[in-house]
Coordinates of C-alpha atoms in Angstrom, one line a residue:
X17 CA 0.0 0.0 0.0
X18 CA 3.0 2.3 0.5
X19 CA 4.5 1.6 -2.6
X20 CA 1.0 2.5 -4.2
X21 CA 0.7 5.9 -2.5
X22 CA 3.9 7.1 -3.2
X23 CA 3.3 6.6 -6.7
X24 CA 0.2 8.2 -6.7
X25 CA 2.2 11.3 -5.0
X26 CA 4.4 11.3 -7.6
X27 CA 2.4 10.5 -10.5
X28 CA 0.2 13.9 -8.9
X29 CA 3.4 16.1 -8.4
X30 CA 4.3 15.2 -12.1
X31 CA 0.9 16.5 -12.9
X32 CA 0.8 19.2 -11.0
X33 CA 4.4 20.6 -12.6
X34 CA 3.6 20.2 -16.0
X35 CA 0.1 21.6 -15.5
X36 CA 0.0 25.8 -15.1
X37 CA -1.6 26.9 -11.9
X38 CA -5.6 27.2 -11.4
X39 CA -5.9 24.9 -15.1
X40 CA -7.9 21.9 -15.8
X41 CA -6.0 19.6 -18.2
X42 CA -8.1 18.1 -20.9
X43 CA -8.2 16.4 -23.9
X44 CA -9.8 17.6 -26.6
X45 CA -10.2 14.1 -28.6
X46 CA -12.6 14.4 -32.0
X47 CA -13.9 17.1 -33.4
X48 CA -16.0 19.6 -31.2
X49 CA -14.3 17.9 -28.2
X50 CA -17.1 15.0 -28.0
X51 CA -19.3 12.8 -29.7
X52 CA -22.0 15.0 -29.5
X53 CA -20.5 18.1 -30.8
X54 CA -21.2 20.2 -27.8
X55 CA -17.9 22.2 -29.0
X56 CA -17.3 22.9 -25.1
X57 CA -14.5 22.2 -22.4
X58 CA -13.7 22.5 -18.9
X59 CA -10.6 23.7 -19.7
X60 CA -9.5 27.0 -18.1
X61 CA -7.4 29.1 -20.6
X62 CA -4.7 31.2 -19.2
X63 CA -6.0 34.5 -20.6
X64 CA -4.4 36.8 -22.0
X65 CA -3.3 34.3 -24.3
X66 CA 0.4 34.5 -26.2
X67 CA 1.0 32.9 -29.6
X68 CA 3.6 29.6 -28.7
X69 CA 3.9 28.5 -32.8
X70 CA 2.3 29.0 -36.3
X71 CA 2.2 26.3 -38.6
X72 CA 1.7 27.5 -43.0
X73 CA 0.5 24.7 -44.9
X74 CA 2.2 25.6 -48.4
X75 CA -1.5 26.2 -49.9
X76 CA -5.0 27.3 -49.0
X77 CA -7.3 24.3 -48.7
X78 CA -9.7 23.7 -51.7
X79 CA -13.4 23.1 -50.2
X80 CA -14.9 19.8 -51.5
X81 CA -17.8 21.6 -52.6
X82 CA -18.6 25.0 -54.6
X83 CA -21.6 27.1 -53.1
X84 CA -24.1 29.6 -54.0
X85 CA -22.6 31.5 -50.5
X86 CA -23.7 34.9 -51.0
X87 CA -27.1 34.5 -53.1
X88 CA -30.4 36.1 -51.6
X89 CA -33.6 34.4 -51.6
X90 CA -36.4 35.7 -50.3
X91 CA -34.6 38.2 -48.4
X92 CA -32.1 35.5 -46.7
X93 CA -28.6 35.5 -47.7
X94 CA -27.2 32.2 -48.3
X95 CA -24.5 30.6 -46.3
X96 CA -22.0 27.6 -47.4
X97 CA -23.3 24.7 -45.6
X98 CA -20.7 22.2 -46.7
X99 CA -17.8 23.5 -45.8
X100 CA -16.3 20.9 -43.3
X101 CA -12.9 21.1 -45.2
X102 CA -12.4 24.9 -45.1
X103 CA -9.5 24.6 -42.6
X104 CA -7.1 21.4 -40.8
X105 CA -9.2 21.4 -37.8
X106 CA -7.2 20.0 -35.0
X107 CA -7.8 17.4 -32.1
X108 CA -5.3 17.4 -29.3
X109 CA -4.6 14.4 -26.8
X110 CA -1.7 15.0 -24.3
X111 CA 0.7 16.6 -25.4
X112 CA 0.3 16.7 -29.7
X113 CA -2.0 18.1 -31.9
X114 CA -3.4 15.7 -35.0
X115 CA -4.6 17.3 -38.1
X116 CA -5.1 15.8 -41.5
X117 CA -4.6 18.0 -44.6
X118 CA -6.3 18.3 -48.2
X119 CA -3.2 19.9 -49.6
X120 CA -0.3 17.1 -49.0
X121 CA -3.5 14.8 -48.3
X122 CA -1.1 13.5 -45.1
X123 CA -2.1 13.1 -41.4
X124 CA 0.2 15.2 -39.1
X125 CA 1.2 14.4 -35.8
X126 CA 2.9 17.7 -33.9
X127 CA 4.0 18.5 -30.7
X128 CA 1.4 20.9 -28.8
X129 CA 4.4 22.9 -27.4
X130 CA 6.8 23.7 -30.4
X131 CA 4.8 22.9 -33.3
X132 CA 8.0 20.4 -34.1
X133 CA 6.2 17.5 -37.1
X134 CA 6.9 14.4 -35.0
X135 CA 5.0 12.0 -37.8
X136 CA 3.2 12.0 -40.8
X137 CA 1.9 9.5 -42.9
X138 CA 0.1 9.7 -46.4
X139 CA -3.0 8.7 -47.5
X140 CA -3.9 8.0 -51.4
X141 CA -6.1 11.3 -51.2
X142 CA -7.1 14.4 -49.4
X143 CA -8.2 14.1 -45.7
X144 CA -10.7 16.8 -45.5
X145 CA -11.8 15.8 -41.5
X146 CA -9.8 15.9 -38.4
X147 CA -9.1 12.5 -36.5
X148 CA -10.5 10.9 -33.5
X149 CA -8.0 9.7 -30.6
X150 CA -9.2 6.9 -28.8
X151 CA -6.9 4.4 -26.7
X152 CA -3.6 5.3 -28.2
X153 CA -5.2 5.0 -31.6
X154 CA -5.9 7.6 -34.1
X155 CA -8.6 7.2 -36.5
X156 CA -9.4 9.2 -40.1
X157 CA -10.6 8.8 -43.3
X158 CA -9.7 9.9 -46.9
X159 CA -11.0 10.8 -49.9
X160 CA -9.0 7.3 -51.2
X161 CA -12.2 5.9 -50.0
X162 CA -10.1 3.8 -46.7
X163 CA -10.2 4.3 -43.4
X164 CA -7.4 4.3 -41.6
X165 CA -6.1 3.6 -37.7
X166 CA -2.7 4.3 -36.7
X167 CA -1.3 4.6 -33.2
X168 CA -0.9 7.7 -32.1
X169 CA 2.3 7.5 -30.7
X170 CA 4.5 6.2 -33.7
X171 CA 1.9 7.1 -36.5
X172 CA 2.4 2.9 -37.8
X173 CA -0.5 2.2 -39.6
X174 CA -2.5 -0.6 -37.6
X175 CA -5.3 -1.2 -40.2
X176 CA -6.8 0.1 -43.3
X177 CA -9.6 -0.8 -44.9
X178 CA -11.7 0.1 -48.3
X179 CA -15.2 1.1 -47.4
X180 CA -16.9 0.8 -50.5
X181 CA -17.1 -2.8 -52.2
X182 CA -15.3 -1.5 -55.4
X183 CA -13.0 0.5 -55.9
X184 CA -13.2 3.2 -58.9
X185 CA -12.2 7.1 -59.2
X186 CA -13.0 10.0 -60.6
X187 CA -12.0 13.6 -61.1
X188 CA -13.8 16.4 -58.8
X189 CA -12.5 19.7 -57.8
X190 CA -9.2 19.1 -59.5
X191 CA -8.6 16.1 -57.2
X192 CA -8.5 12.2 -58.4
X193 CA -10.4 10.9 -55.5
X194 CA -12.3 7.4 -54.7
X195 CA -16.0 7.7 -56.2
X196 CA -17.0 6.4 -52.5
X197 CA -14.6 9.3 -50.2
X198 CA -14.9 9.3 -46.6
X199 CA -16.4 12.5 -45.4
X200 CA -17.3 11.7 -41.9
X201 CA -14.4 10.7 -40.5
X202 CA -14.4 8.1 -38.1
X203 CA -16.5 8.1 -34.6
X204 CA -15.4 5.9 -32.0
X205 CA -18.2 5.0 -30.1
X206 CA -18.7 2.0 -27.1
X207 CA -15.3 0.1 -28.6
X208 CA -16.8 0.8 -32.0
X209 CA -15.7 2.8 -35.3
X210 CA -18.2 4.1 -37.4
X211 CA -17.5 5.7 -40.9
X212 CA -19.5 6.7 -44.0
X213 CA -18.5 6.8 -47.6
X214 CA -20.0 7.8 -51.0
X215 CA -21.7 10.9 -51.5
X216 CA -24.1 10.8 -54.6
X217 CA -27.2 8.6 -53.3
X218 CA -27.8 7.3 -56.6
X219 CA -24.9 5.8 -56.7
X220 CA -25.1 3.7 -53.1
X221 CA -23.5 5.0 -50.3
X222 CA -22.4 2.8 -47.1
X223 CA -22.1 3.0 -43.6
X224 CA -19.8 0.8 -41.6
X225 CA -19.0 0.0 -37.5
X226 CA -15.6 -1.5 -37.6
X227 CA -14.1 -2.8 -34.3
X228 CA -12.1 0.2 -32.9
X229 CA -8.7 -2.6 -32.2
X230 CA -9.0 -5.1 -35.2
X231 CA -11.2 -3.3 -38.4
X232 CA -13.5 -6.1 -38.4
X233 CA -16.8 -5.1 -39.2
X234 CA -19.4 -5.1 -36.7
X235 CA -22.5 -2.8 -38.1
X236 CA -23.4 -1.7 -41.5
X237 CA -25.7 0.0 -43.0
X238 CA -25.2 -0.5 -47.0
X239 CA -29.0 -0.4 -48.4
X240 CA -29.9 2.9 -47.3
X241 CA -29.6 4.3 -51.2
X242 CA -32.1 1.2 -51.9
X243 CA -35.5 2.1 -49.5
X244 CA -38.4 4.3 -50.1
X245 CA -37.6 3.6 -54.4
X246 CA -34.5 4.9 -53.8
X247 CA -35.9 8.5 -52.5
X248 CA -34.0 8.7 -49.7
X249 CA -31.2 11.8 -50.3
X250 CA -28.8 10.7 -47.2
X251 CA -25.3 11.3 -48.5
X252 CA -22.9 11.3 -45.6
X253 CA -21.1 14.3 -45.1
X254 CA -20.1 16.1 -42.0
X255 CA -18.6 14.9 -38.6
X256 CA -20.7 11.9 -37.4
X257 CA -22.6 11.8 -33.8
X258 CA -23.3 9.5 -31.3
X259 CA -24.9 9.1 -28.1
X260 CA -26.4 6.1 -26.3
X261 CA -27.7 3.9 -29.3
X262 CA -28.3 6.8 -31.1
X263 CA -25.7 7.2 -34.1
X264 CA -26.8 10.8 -36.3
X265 CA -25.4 10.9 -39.7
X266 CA -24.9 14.2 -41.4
X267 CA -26.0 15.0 -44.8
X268 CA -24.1 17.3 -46.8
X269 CA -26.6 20.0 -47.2
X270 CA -30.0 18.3 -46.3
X271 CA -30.8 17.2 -42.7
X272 CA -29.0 14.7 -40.9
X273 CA -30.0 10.4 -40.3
X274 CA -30.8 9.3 -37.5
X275 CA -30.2 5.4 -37.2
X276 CA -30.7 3.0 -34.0
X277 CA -28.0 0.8 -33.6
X278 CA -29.5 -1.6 -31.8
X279 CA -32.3 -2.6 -34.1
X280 CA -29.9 -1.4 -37.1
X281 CA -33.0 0.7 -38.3
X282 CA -33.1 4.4 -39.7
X283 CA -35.2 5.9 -37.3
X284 CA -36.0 9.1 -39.4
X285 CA -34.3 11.4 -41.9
X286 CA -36.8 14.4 -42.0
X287 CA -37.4 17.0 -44.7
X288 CA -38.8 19.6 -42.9
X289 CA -39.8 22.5 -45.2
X290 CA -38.2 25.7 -44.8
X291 CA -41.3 27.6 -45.7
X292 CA -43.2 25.5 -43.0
X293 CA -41.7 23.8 -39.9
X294 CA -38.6 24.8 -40.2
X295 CA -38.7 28.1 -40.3
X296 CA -35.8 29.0 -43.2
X297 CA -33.6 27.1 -45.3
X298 CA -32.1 24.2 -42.9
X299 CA -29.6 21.2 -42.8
X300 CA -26.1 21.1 -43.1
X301 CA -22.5 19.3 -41.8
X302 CA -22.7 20.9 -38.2
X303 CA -25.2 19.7 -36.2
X304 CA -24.6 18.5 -32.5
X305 CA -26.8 16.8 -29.7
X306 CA -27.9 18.1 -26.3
X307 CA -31.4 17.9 -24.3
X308 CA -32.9 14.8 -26.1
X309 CA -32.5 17.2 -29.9
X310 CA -31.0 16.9 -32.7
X311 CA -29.6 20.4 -33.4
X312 CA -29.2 20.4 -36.9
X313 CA -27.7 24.0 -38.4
X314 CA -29.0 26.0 -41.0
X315 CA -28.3 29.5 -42.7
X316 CA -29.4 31.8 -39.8
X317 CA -31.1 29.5 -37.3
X318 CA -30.8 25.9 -35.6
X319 CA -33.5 23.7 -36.0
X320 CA -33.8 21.6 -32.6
X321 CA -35.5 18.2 -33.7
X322 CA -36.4 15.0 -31.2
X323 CA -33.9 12.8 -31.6
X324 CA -35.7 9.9 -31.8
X325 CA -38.5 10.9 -34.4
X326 CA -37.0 14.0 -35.6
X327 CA -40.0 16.1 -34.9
X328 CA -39.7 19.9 -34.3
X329 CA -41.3 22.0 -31.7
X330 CA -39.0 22.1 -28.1
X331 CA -37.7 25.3 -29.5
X332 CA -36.5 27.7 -32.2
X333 CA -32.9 29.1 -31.8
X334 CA -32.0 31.8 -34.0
X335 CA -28.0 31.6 -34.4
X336 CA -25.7 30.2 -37.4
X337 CA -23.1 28.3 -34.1
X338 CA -23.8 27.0 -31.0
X339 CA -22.2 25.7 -28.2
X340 CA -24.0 23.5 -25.2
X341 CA -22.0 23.8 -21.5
X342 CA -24.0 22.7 -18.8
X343 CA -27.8 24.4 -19.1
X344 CA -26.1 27.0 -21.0
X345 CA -26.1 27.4 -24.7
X346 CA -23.5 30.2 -26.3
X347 CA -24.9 31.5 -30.0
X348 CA -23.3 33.0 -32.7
X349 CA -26.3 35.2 -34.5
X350 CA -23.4 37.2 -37.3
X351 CA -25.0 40.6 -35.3
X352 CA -24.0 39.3 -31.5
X353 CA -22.7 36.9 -28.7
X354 CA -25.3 35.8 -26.6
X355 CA -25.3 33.2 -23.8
X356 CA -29.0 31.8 -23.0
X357 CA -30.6 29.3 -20.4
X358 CA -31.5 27.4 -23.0
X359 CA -34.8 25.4 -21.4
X360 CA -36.0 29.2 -20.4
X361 CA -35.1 30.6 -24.3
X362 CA -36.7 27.6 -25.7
X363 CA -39.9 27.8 -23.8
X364 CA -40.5 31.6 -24.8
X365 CA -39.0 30.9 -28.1
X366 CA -42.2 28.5 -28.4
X367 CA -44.7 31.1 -27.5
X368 CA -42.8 33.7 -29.9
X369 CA -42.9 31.0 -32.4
X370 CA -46.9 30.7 -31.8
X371 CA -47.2 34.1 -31.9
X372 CA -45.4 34.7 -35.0
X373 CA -47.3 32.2 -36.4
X374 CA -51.0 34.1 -35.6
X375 CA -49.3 37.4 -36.9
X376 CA -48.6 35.9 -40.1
X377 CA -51.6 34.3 -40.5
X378 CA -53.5 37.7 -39.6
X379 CA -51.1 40.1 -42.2
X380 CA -52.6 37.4 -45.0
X381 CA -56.1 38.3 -43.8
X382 CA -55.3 42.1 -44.0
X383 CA -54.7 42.1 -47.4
X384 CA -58.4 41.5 -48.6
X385 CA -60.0 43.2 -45.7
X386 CA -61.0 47.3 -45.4
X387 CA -62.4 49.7 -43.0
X388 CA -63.1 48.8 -39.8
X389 CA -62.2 44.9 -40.3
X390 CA -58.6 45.9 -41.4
X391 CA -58.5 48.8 -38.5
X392 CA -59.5 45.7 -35.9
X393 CA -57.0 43.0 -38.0
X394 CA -53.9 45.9 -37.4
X395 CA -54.8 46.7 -33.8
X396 CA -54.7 42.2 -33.3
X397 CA -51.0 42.3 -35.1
X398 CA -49.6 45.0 -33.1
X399 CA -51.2 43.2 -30.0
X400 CA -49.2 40.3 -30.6
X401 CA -46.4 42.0 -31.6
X402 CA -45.9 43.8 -28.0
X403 CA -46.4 40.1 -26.8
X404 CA -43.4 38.8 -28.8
X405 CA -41.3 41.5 -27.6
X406 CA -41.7 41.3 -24.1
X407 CA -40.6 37.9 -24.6
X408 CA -37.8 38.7 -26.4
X409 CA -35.3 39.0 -23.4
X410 CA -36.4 35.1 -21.7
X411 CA -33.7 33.4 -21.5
X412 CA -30.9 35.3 -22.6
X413 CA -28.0 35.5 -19.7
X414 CA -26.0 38.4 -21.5
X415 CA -25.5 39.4 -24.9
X416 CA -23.0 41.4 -26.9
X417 CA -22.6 42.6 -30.4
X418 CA -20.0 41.0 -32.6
X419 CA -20.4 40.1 -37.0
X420 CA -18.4 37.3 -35.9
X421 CA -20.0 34.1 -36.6
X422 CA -17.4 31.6 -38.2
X423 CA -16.5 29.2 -35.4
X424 CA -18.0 29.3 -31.7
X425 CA -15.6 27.1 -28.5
X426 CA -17.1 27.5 -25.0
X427 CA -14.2 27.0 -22.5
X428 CA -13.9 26.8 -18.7
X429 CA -13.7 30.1 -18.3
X430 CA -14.2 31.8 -21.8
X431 CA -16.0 31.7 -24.5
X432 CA -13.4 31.3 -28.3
X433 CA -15.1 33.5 -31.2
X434 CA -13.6 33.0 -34.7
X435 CA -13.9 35.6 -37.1
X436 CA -12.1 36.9 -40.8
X437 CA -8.3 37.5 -39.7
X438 CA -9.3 37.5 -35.9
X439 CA -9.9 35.4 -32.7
X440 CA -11.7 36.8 -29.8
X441 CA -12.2 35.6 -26.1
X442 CA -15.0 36.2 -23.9
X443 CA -15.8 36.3 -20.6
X444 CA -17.9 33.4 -19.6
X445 CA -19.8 35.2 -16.6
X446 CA -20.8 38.4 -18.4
X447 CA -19.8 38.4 -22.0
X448 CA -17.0 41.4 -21.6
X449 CA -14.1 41.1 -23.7
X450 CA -10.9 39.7 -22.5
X451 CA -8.5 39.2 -25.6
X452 CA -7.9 39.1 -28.8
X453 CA -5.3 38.1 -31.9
X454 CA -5.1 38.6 -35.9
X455 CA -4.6 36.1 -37.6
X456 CA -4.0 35.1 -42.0
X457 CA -7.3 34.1 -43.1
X458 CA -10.9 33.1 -41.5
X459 CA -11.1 31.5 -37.8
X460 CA -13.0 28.5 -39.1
X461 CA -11.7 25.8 -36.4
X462 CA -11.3 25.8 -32.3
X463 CA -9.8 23.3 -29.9
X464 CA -9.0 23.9 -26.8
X465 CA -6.8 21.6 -24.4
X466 CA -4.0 21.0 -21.7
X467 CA -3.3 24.6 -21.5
X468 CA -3.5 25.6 -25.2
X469 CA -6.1 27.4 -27.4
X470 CA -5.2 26.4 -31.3
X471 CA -7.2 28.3 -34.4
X472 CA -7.3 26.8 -37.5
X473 CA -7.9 29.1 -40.5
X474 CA -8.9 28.7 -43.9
X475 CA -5.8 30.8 -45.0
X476 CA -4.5 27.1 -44.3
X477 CA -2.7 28.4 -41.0
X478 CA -2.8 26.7 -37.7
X479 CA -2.0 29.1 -34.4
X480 CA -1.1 27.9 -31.0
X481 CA -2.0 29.7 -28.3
X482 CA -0.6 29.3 -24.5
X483 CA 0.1 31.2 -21.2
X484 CA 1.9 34.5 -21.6
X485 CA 5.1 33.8 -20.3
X486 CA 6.0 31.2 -22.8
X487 CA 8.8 31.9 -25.2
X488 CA 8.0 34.1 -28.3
X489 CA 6.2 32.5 -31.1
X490 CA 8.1 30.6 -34.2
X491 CA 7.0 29.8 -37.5
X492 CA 7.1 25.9 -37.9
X493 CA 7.4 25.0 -42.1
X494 CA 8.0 21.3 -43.4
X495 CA 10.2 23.3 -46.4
X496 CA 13.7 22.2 -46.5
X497 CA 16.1 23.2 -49.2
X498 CA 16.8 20.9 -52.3
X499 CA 20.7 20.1 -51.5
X500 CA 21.0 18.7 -54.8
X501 CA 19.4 21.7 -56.7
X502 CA 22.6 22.4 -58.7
X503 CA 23.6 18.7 -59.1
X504 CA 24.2 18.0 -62.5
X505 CA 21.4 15.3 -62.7
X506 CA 18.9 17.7 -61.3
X507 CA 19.9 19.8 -64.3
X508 CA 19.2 17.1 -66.7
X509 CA 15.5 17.1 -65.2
X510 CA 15.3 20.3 -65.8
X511 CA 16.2 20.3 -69.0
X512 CA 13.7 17.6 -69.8
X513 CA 10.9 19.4 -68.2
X514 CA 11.7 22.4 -70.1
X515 CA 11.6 20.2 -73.3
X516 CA 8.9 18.3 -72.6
X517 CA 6.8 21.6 -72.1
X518 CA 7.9 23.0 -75.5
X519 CA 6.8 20.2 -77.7
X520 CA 3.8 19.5 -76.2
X521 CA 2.6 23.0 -76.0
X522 CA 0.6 22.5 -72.8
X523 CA 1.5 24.2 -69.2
X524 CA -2.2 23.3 -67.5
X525 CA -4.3 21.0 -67.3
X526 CA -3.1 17.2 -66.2
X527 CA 0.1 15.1 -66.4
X528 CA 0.7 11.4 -65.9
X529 CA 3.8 10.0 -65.1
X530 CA 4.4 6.6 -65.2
X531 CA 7.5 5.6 -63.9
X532 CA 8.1 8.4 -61.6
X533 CA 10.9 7.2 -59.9
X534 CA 12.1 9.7 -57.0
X535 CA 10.2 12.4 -58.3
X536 CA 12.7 14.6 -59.6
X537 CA 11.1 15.2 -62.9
X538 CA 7.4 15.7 -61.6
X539 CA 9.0 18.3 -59.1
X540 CA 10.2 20.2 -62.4
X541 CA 7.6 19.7 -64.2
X542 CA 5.6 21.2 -61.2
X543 CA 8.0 24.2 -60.9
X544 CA 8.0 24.9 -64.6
X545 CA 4.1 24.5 -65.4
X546 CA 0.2 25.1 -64.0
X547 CA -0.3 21.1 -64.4
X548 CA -2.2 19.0 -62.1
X549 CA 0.4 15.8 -61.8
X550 CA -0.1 12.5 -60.7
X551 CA 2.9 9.6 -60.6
X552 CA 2.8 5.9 -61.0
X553 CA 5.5 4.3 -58.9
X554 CA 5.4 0.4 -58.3
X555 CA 8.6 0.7 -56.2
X556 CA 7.4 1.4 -52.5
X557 CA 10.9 3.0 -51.3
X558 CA 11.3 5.1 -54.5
X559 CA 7.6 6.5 -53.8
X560 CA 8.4 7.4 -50.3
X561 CA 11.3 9.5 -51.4
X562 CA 9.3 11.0 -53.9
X563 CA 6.7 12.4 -51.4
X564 CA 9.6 13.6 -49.4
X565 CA 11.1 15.6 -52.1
X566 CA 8.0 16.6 -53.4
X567 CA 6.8 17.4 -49.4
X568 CA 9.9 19.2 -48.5
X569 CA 9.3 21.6 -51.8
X570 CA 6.1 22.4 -50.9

């Protein structure tokens, strides 16, 4: 029992050391820090917060998906739903960050204090979601249409596996990618990984549980496409949820699945219409769970369904990101930062629903009424409309203004805004602002964890933030000079690229290479051109030192 003790001392004293003063240490595993997406911590950042590294990717990442961002329809401006690949959002597990990429399509492993790459390894496509970290393990899909586990300490891949039954590819965005991608990620849920791939329901799409240790496959869902004469628009798209038996399957730009995993049915995947129930154009990749709902986002409100039949009515939160912490919701509206009691807020956001609802109905009367009937119809609207405004503060804690809307983290003892080229902290008790930092680009991801606050932007930048008395911030880069740039035999690439070029006439567009060997003539075909180039290698050890040359060039 001594023995015991002592090491628990010292296991506590280590803790204590490496921990700052007054901080909770925790992980922040998947994406949104659980598997409901509550996108909250009880992590206590050290405000005011200093920048510890930066990490450039060499390029912007390319979304997935084009958008009609920006279009108005019937007076609401359009929002990008699908845009779950608009920066390397990070998870962080002791002490290293994870973040896959869609520009070297590789999954990094870095150390949370210096930034310093520790591992990478490369998938046959671009990783457009963040990992999961579950038992030593990390877990991510590609666009190569595997999923992949690898432990997190060495990066060693411990099992792939295609998803799809077949496996065929095509060209979209510029990118060669599997015609099945995954673009959930992978959820690890009760010892259990589940995935999606495909994308177009026409053309099947699968869902798989894999044991988390082996890859064998437990659960599947592969006939979804099939049901309701093949009317069902599931396409799997967006970080996947799960509570209980409940697994919730995002849906590119519809609403989100909703499958029992004990009876292995779909239990609803709802089409609520935005002139009707739900209130506005709805459905998306961000959705999270919290209070029996199905939170499911839309251009300029969340749509709170039951989780079980998907029906609407517990409440209707206006707010384009939310994040759940205890009986506290924090909102993101693009005109302020509110924190509500959100069973108050959703109990007078019923009645103001109601009475929205009457007013509505009433201004249609109005139109073919005159005289006294209008006079009486007018006097019944602005009745209701005093109603509705005196309900109007219920539920709302505090609130202050910010257009920030891009990414929302609630923290111990802050609450992370992203905005374009800025991050903001406020204070969780009153909504006063306690810091802020530019940044290169759009503050599209948050994690918070052991001490550190880390923005992802879709500039393709990652910033780490930690206490103030940390050493100055570096600039962490993968680039390495070519040490053989002036050989002789790099010349002779050169030369050939040059050549190649000239006869052919063409500097965009695509290039094969088969027989790439170590990548040196790609590279100057790259350096020399605007083509998109792909290699054929059989010889393992030549194509790892192609990606390393090609990697280390940017």
């Amino acid at each position: 029992m001594r023995i015991s003790i002592r090491r628990l001392a010292i296991c506590l004293l280590t803790y204590a050391a490496a921990t700052p003063a007054g901080l909770l240490a925790a992980d922040w595993p998947t994406e949104a820090g659980d598997n409901t997406r509550s996108a909250a911590t009880s992590e206590k950042l050290p405000i005011p917060l200093a920048l510890q590294w930066t990490y450039q990717a060499p390029a912007a990442p390319k979304l997935a998906w084009s958008s009609a961002e920006g279009r108005n329809i019937e007076g609401h401006v359009l929002e990008h739903r699908i845009r779950f690949d608009d920066a390397f959002r990070t998870i962080v597990v002791g002490r290293r960050v994870y973040f896959g990429s869609t520009v070297d399509h590789q999954l990094h492993c870095r150390d949370l204090d210096t930034g310093k790459l520790l591992w990478t390894c490369y998938t046959g496509g671009p990783i457009r979601l963040s990992p999961t970290v579950a038992d030593g393990r990390v877990y991510f899909g590609s666009d190569d249409g595997r999923a992949y586990c690898a432990d997190a300490e060495t990066g060693k891949i411990l099992w792939q596996r295609q998803v799809a039954p077949r496996d065929e590819w095509l060209l979209a965005r510029g990118e060669l990618i599997s015609k099945w991608p995954v673009r959930t990620g992978l959820l690890v849920h009760d010892g259990v990984a589940y995935m999606g791939a495909g994308i177009f329901p026409h053309e099947d799409i699968y869902l798989y549980g894999v044991d988390a240790k082996t890859g064998r496959q437990v659960w599947q869902q592969d006939n979804v496409s099939a049901q309701d004469a093949g009317r069902n628009d599931l396409s799997p798209q967006g970080y996947l949820l799960a509570k209980d038996e409940l697994l919730v399957v995002p849906s590119g730009g519809s609403l989100p699945g909703v499958f029992d995993l004990k009876s292995n049915k779909l239990l609803h995947k709802r089409t609520h219409s935005w002139r009707g129930a739900a209130g506005g154009v709805v459905g998306g990749t961000r959705a999270l769970l919290a209070d029996g709902q199905l939170y499911s986002g839309g251009e300029h409100h969340l749509l709170a369904m039951d989780e079980r039949t998907g029906d609407v009515g517990f409440g209707y939160f206006e707010g384009r990101q939310m994040a759940i912490q205890g009986d506290s919701a924090y909102i993101l509206t693009g005109t302020r930062l509110a924190r509500l009691n959100r069973l108050e807020y959703a109990a007078a956001s019923r009645k103001r629903h109601t009475l929205e609802e009457n007013m509505s109905r009433l201004s249609r009367e109005l139109r073919s009424k005159k005289g006294a009937e209008a006079d009486a119809l007018r006097e019944q609207i602005r009745t209701l409309a005093a109603e509705q405004k005196e309900l109007e503060p219920i539920g709302i804690v505090w609130s202050t203004k910010t257009e920030d809307d891009q990414a929302l983290l609630a923290a111990g003892n802050a609450v992370i805004v992203g905005g374009p080229n800025r991050v903001t902290a406020y204070a969780s008790d009153d909504g006063r602002q306690l810091w802020n930092h530019k940044l290169k680009g759009g503050a599209r991801g948050l994690s918070a964890a052991n001490g550190r606050l880390i923005v992802s932007t879709d500039a393709g930048a990652i910033y780490c933030f930690g206490d103030a008395e940390s050493d100055s911030a570096r600039l962490v880069t993968d680039l390495r000079p070519d040490p053989s740039a002036n050989a002789p035999e790099t010349i002779l690439y050169r030369s050939a690229a040059a050549e190649i070029l000239r006869r052919s006439g063409v500097t965009a567009g695509y290039c094969l290479v088969v027989g790439a060997e170590e990548g040196r003539l790609a590279l100057e075909l790259a350096r020399q051109s605007q083509l998109k180039i792909y290699c054929i290698e059989p010889n393992a050890e030549k194509v790892a030192k192609a990606r390393n040359r090609l990697n280390a060039a940017g």
